[in-house]
mmCIF file of C-alpha atoms in Angstrom:
data_model
loop_
_atom_site.group_PDB
_atom_site.id
_atom_site.type_symbol
_atom_site.label_atom_id
_atom_site.label_comp_id
_atom_site.label_asym_id
_atom_site.label_seq_id
_atom_site.Cartn_x
_atom_site.Cartn_y
_atom_site.Cartn_z
ATOM 1 C CA MET P 1016 -0.043 -0.121 0.135
ATOM 2 C CA ILE P 1017 2.869 2.489 0.941
ATOM 3 C CA ILE P 1018 4.813 1.562 -1.960
ATOM 4 C CA ALA P 1019 1.929 2.126 -4.503
ATOM 5 C CA LYS P 1020 0.941 5.440 -2.925
ATOM 6 C CA LYS P 1021 4.554 6.573 -3.035
ATOM 7 C CA LYS P 1022 4.848 5.533 -6.625
ATOM 8 C CA GLU P 1023 1.581 7.611 -7.536
ATOM 9 C CA ILE P 1024 2.885 10.602 -5.633
ATOM 10 C CA ARG P 1025 6.303 10.335 -7.248
ATOM 11 C CA HIS P 1026 4.764 10.177 -10.826
ATOM 12 C CA GLU P 1027 2.323 13.039 -10.415
ATOM 13 C CA ILE P 1028 5.022 15.335 -8.840
ATOM 14 C CA LEU P 1029 7.715 14.546 -11.447
ATOM 15 C CA ARG P 1030 5.209 15.290 -14.019
ATOM 16 C CA LYS P 1031 4.518 18.767 -12.732
ATOM 17 C CA ARG P 1032 8.182 19.361 -11.871
ATOM 18 C CA ASN P 1033 9.313 18.397 -15.462
ATOM 19 C CA SER P 1034 6.622 20.713 -16.929
ATOM 20 C CA LEU P 1035 8.356 23.734 -15.528
ATOM 21 C CA SER P 1036 10.091 25.824 -18.201
ATOM 22 C CA LEU P 1037 13.996 26.322 -17.968
ATOM 23 C CA ASN P 1038 13.419 29.930 -17.160
ATOM 24 C CA ASP P 1039 10.878 29.225 -14.412
ATOM 25 C CA ARG P 1040 13.439 26.720 -12.833
ATOM 26 C CA ILE P 1041 16.313 29.321 -13.082
ATOM 27 C CA GLU P 1042 14.147 31.802 -11.492
ATOM 28 C CA LYS P 1043 12.710 29.801 -8.607
ATOM 29 C CA SER P 1044 15.988 28.282 -8.024
ATOM 30 C CA ARG P 1045 17.503 31.630 -7.508
ATOM 31 C CA GLU P 1046 14.871 32.411 -5.034
ATOM 32 C CA ILE P 1047 15.209 29.202 -3.153
ATOM 33 C CA CYS P 1048 19.144 29.409 -2.851
ATOM 34 C CA GLU P 1049 18.641 33.152 -1.717
ATOM 35 C CA ARG P 1050 16.449 31.957 1.124
ATOM 36 C CA LEU P 1051 18.947 29.026 1.895
ATOM 37 C CA PHE P 1052 21.888 31.558 2.124
ATOM 38 C CA GLY P 1053 19.731 33.692 4.438
ATOM 39 C CA LEU P 1054 19.506 30.770 7.107
ATOM 40 C CA SER P 1055 21.544 31.407 10.183
ATOM 41 C CA GLU P 1056 22.286 27.722 10.123
ATOM 42 C CA PHE P 1057 23.725 27.987 6.769
ATOM 43 C CA LYS P 1058 25.746 31.180 7.536
ATOM 44 C CA GLU P 1059 27.243 29.345 10.584
ATOM 45 C CA ALA P 1060 27.907 26.059 8.958
ATOM 46 C CA LYS P 1061 31.564 25.353 8.104
ATOM 47 C CA VAL P 1062 31.068 22.001 6.248
ATOM 48 C CA VAL P 1063 27.899 21.747 3.972
ATOM 49 C CA HIS P 1064 26.705 19.036 1.873
ATOM 50 C CA PHE P 1065 25.133 20.085 -1.411
ATOM 51 C CA TYR P 1066 23.674 17.763 -4.226
ATOM 52 C CA ILE P 1067 24.578 18.460 -7.785
ATOM 53 C CA ASN P 1068 21.291 18.900 -9.585
ATOM 54 C CA THR P 1069 19.982 16.687 -12.318
ATOM 55 C CA LYS P 1070 17.006 16.951 -14.786
ATOM 56 C CA SER P 1071 14.371 19.199 -13.362
ATOM 57 C CA GLU P 1072 15.629 19.479 -9.757
ATOM 58 C CA VAL P 1073 16.229 22.856 -7.968
ATOM 59 C CA ILE P 1074 19.304 24.157 -9.578
ATOM 60 C CA THR P 1075 22.386 24.292 -7.207
ATOM 61 C CA GLU P 1076 25.337 25.129 -9.265
ATOM 62 C CA GLU P 1077 25.450 28.918 -8.468
ATOM 63 C CA ALA P 1078 24.923 28.110 -4.767
ATOM 64 C CA VAL P 1079 27.681 25.625 -4.686
ATOM 65 C CA ARG P 1080 30.133 27.963 -6.250
ATOM 66 C CA MET P 1081 29.155 30.661 -3.917
ATOM 67 C CA ALA P 1082 29.538 28.527 -0.892
ATOM 68 C CA MET P 1083 32.959 27.523 -1.964
ATOM 69 C CA THR P 1084 34.058 31.079 -2.637
ATOM 70 C CA SER P 1085 32.810 32.044 0.720
ATOM 71 C CA GLY P 1086 35.034 29.813 2.473
ATOM 72 C CA LYS P 1087 32.867 26.847 3.251
ATOM 73 C CA ASP P 1088 33.909 23.301 2.820
ATOM 74 C CA VAL P 1089 31.476 21.705 0.352
ATOM 75 C CA VAL P 1090 31.097 18.039 -0.019
ATOM 76 C CA VAL P 1091 28.884 16.219 -2.666
ATOM 77 C CA PRO P 1092 27.451 12.797 -2.994
ATOM 78 C CA VAL P 1093 29.105 9.867 -4.937
ATOM 79 C CA ILE P 1094 27.035 6.777 -5.811
ATOM 80 C CA ASP P 1095 28.640 3.548 -5.078
ATOM 81 C CA LYS P 1096 26.470 1.188 -6.916
ATOM 82 C CA LYS P 1097 28.537 -1.853 -6.119
ATOM 83 C CA HIS P 1098 27.782 -1.554 -2.405
ATOM 84 C CA HIS P 1099 24.426 0.080 -2.696
ATOM 85 C CA ARG P 1100 25.421 3.235 -1.022
ATOM 86 C CA ILE P 1101 26.420 6.878 -1.330
ATOM 87 C CA PHE P 1102 29.535 8.415 0.220
ATOM 88 C CA LEU P 1103 30.192 12.201 0.492
ATOM 89 C CA SER P 1104 33.302 13.613 -1.137
ATOM 90 C CA LYS P 1105 35.039 17.050 -0.489
ATOM 91 C CA LEU P 1106 34.795 19.318 -3.611
ATOM 92 C CA LEU P 1107 37.681 21.724 -4.343
ATOM 93 C CA ASP P 1108 37.221 22.700 -7.831
ATOM 94 C CA TYR P 1109 33.802 22.832 -9.632
ATOM 95 C CA GLU P 1110 35.165 23.048 -13.196
ATOM 96 C CA MET P 1111 38.040 20.375 -12.976
ATOM 97 C CA GLU P 1112 36.722 17.659 -10.786
ATOM 98 C CA LEU P 1113 33.110 16.938 -11.744
ATOM 99 C CA SER P 1114 32.091 14.591 -14.621
ATOM 100 C CA ILE P 1115 28.876 13.174 -15.611
ATOM 101 C CA THR P 1116 28.460 9.442 -14.756
ATOM 102 C CA SER P 1117 26.924 6.582 -16.331
ATOM 103 C CA HIS P 1118 23.714 6.997 -14.082
ATOM 104 C CA GLY P 1119 23.450 10.578 -15.430
ATOM 105 C CA ILE P 1120 24.692 12.660 -12.264
ATOM 106 C CA TYR P 1121 27.629 14.977 -12.085
ATOM 107 C CA GLU P 1122 29.928 13.450 -9.484
ATOM 108 C CA PRO P 1123 33.693 13.860 -8.600
ATOM 109 C CA LEU P 1124 36.168 11.735 -10.842
ATOM 110 C CA PRO P 1125 37.707 8.998 -8.908
ATOM 111 C CA ASP P 1126 41.115 10.993 -8.598
ATOM 112 C CA PHE P 1127 39.191 13.656 -6.643
ATOM 113 C CA HIS P 1128 37.143 11.401 -4.093
ATOM 114 C CA ARG P 1129 37.918 12.719 -0.673
ATOM 115 C CA GLU P 1130 35.682 10.895 1.676
ATOM 116 C CA VAL P 1131 34.083 12.981 4.540
ATOM 117 C CA PRO P 1132 32.138 11.250 7.405
ATOM 118 C CA VAL P 1133 28.653 12.457 7.977
ATOM 119 C CA HIS P 1134 29.295 13.614 11.606
ATOM 120 C CA GLU P 1135 31.789 16.186 10.158
ATOM 121 C CA ILE P 1136 29.036 17.964 8.161
ATOM 122 C CA GLN P 1137 26.784 20.515 9.861
ATOM 123 C CA LEU P 1138 24.187 21.017 7.310
ATOM 124 C CA MET P 1139 23.063 18.749 4.439
ATOM 125 C CA ILE P 1140 21.187 20.149 1.520
ATOM 126 C CA LEU P 1141 19.056 17.459 -0.077
ATOM 127 C CA PRO P 1142 16.991 16.905 -3.207
ATOM 128 C CA GLY P 1143 13.698 14.894 -3.452
ATOM 129 C CA VAL P 1144 10.678 14.444 -5.354
ATOM 130 C CA ALA P 1145 8.120 15.504 -2.837
ATOM 131 C CA PHE P 1146 7.765 16.620 0.854
ATOM 132 C CA ASP P 1147 4.959 17.153 3.290
ATOM 133 C CA LEU P 1148 4.724 19.752 6.125
ATOM 134 C CA ASN P 1149 5.785 17.259 8.620
ATOM 135 C CA GLY P 1150 9.332 16.951 6.901
ATOM 136 C CA HIS P 1151 8.784 13.667 5.222
ATOM 137 C CA ARG P 1152 10.739 13.118 2.012
ATOM 138 C CA LEU P 1153 9.841 11.181 -1.115
ATOM 139 C CA GLY P 1154 13.109 10.359 -2.917
ATOM 140 C CA TYR P 1155 13.574 8.480 -6.219
ATOM 141 C CA GLY P 1156 13.309 5.235 -4.587
ATOM 142 C CA ALA P 1157 16.865 4.152 -4.109
ATOM 143 C CA GLY P 1158 16.893 5.080 -0.337
ATOM 144 C CA TYR P 1159 20.737 6.012 -0.589
ATOM 145 C CA TYR P 1160 20.239 9.146 1.803
ATOM 146 C CA ASP P 1161 18.032 7.196 4.169
ATOM 147 C CA LYS P 1162 20.658 4.364 4.615
ATOM 148 C CA LEU P 1163 23.354 7.022 4.894
ATOM 149 C CA LEU P 1164 21.548 8.879 7.639
ATOM 150 C CA GLU P 1165 19.745 6.121 9.683
ATOM 151 C CA ASN P 1166 22.353 5.036 12.021
ATOM 152 C CA GLU P 1167 23.922 8.590 12.656
ATOM 153 C CA GLU P 1168 23.919 9.597 16.090
ATOM 154 C CA HIS P 1169 25.008 12.966 15.399
ATOM 155 C CA ARG P 1170 23.289 13.838 12.121
ATOM 156 C CA PRO P 1171 23.478 17.246 10.475
ATOM 157 C CA LEU P 1172 20.594 19.627 10.055
ATOM 158 C CA LEU P 1173 18.900 18.513 6.986
ATOM 159 C CA VAL P 1174 17.524 21.041 4.592
ATOM 160 C CA ALA P 1175 15.409 20.133 1.545
ATOM 161 C CA LEU P 1176 15.330 22.409 -1.580
ATOM 162 C CA ALA P 1177 12.071 22.094 -3.435
ATOM 163 C CA TYR P 1178 9.817 24.044 -5.716
ATOM 164 C CA GLU P 1179 6.467 24.944 -3.901
ATOM 165 C CA LEU P 1180 4.676 22.459 -6.284
ATOM 166 C CA GLN P 1181 6.657 19.610 -4.746
ATOM 167 C CA ILE P 1182 4.945 20.299 -1.341
ATOM 168 C CA VAL P 1183 2.038 17.657 -0.815
ATOM 169 C CA GLU P 1184 -0.377 17.058 2.000
ATOM 170 C CA TYR P 1185 0.915 13.648 3.080
ATOM 171 C CA ILE P 1186 3.681 11.335 2.285
ATOM 172 C CA PRO P 1187 3.361 7.718 3.645
ATOM 173 C CA VAL P 1188 6.610 6.848 5.327
ATOM 174 C CA GLY P 1189 8.400 3.657 6.604
ATOM 175 C CA SER P 1190 10.535 3.360 9.654
ATOM 176 C CA HIS P 1191 13.780 3.824 7.698
ATOM 177 C CA ASP P 1192 12.672 7.232 6.145
ATOM 178 C CA VAL P 1193 14.706 10.136 7.323
ATOM 179 C CA LYS P 1194 12.767 13.562 8.200
ATOM 180 C CA MET P 1195 13.705 16.871 6.927
ATOM 181 C CA ASP P 1196 14.412 19.636 9.564
ATOM 182 C CA LYS P 1197 13.660 22.457 7.282
ATOM 183 C CA ILE P 1198 12.178 22.720 3.563
ATOM 184 C CA VAL P 1199 13.069 25.711 1.437
ATOM 185 C CA THR P 1200 10.925 26.713 -1.516
ATOM 186 C CA GLU P 1201 10.683 29.897 -3.589
ATOM 187 C CA GLU P 1202 7.703 30.992 -1.493
ATOM 188 C CA ARG P 1203 8.678 30.094 2.247
ATOM 189 C CA ILE P 1204 10.640 28.211 4.536
ATOM 190 C CA VAL P 1205 9.071 25.266 6.245
ATOM 191 C CA GLU P 1206 10.350 24.754 9.780
ATOM 192 C CA VAL P 1207 9.788 21.070 10.678
ATOM 193 C CA ARG P 1208 12.013 20.431 13.825
ATOM 194 C CA GLY P 1209 9.837 19.495 16.771
ATOM 195 C CA LYS P 1210 6.776 18.301 14.588
ATOM 196 C CA LYS P 1211 5.818 14.690 14.954
#
């Protein structure tokens, strides 16, 4: 039942998100990233995880570059398909170190893998397909971030970037699904911490 409902929401929200024009995505992404940069937790964080956007996700390139030039350590995800996991790698040069992979995502080339443990990160910026106001996240179905974070005792603040159209009334969740602490859209910042 949960799997079928998740599939239905995923299909509907991806259809809506994919229908946004490039200009809309650029404009909304800029507004979202401005809100992100205004968060006190973001300003104070020394080590920040960013995803590198793909397809119709909120665009992060400009934000990643700005974070790096402002002196933050930026880490990005690397998919390790062999072990069905992701690990986080410190990014030093946006131009030189990233390359598109066989699974269609920009990641650091193997020569530039510098693994950083989760407990060293203060703030993690995550993508997703859909979110509800209780902080539940619907990803793409692989469960990489849930697996990465489920056993972390000192987990970083989790901030989702999403277009307003990705906010839904309710997402069914399993016991391993990790909740967001904040959701940033082009219209608002959803504060989740403390909610059930």
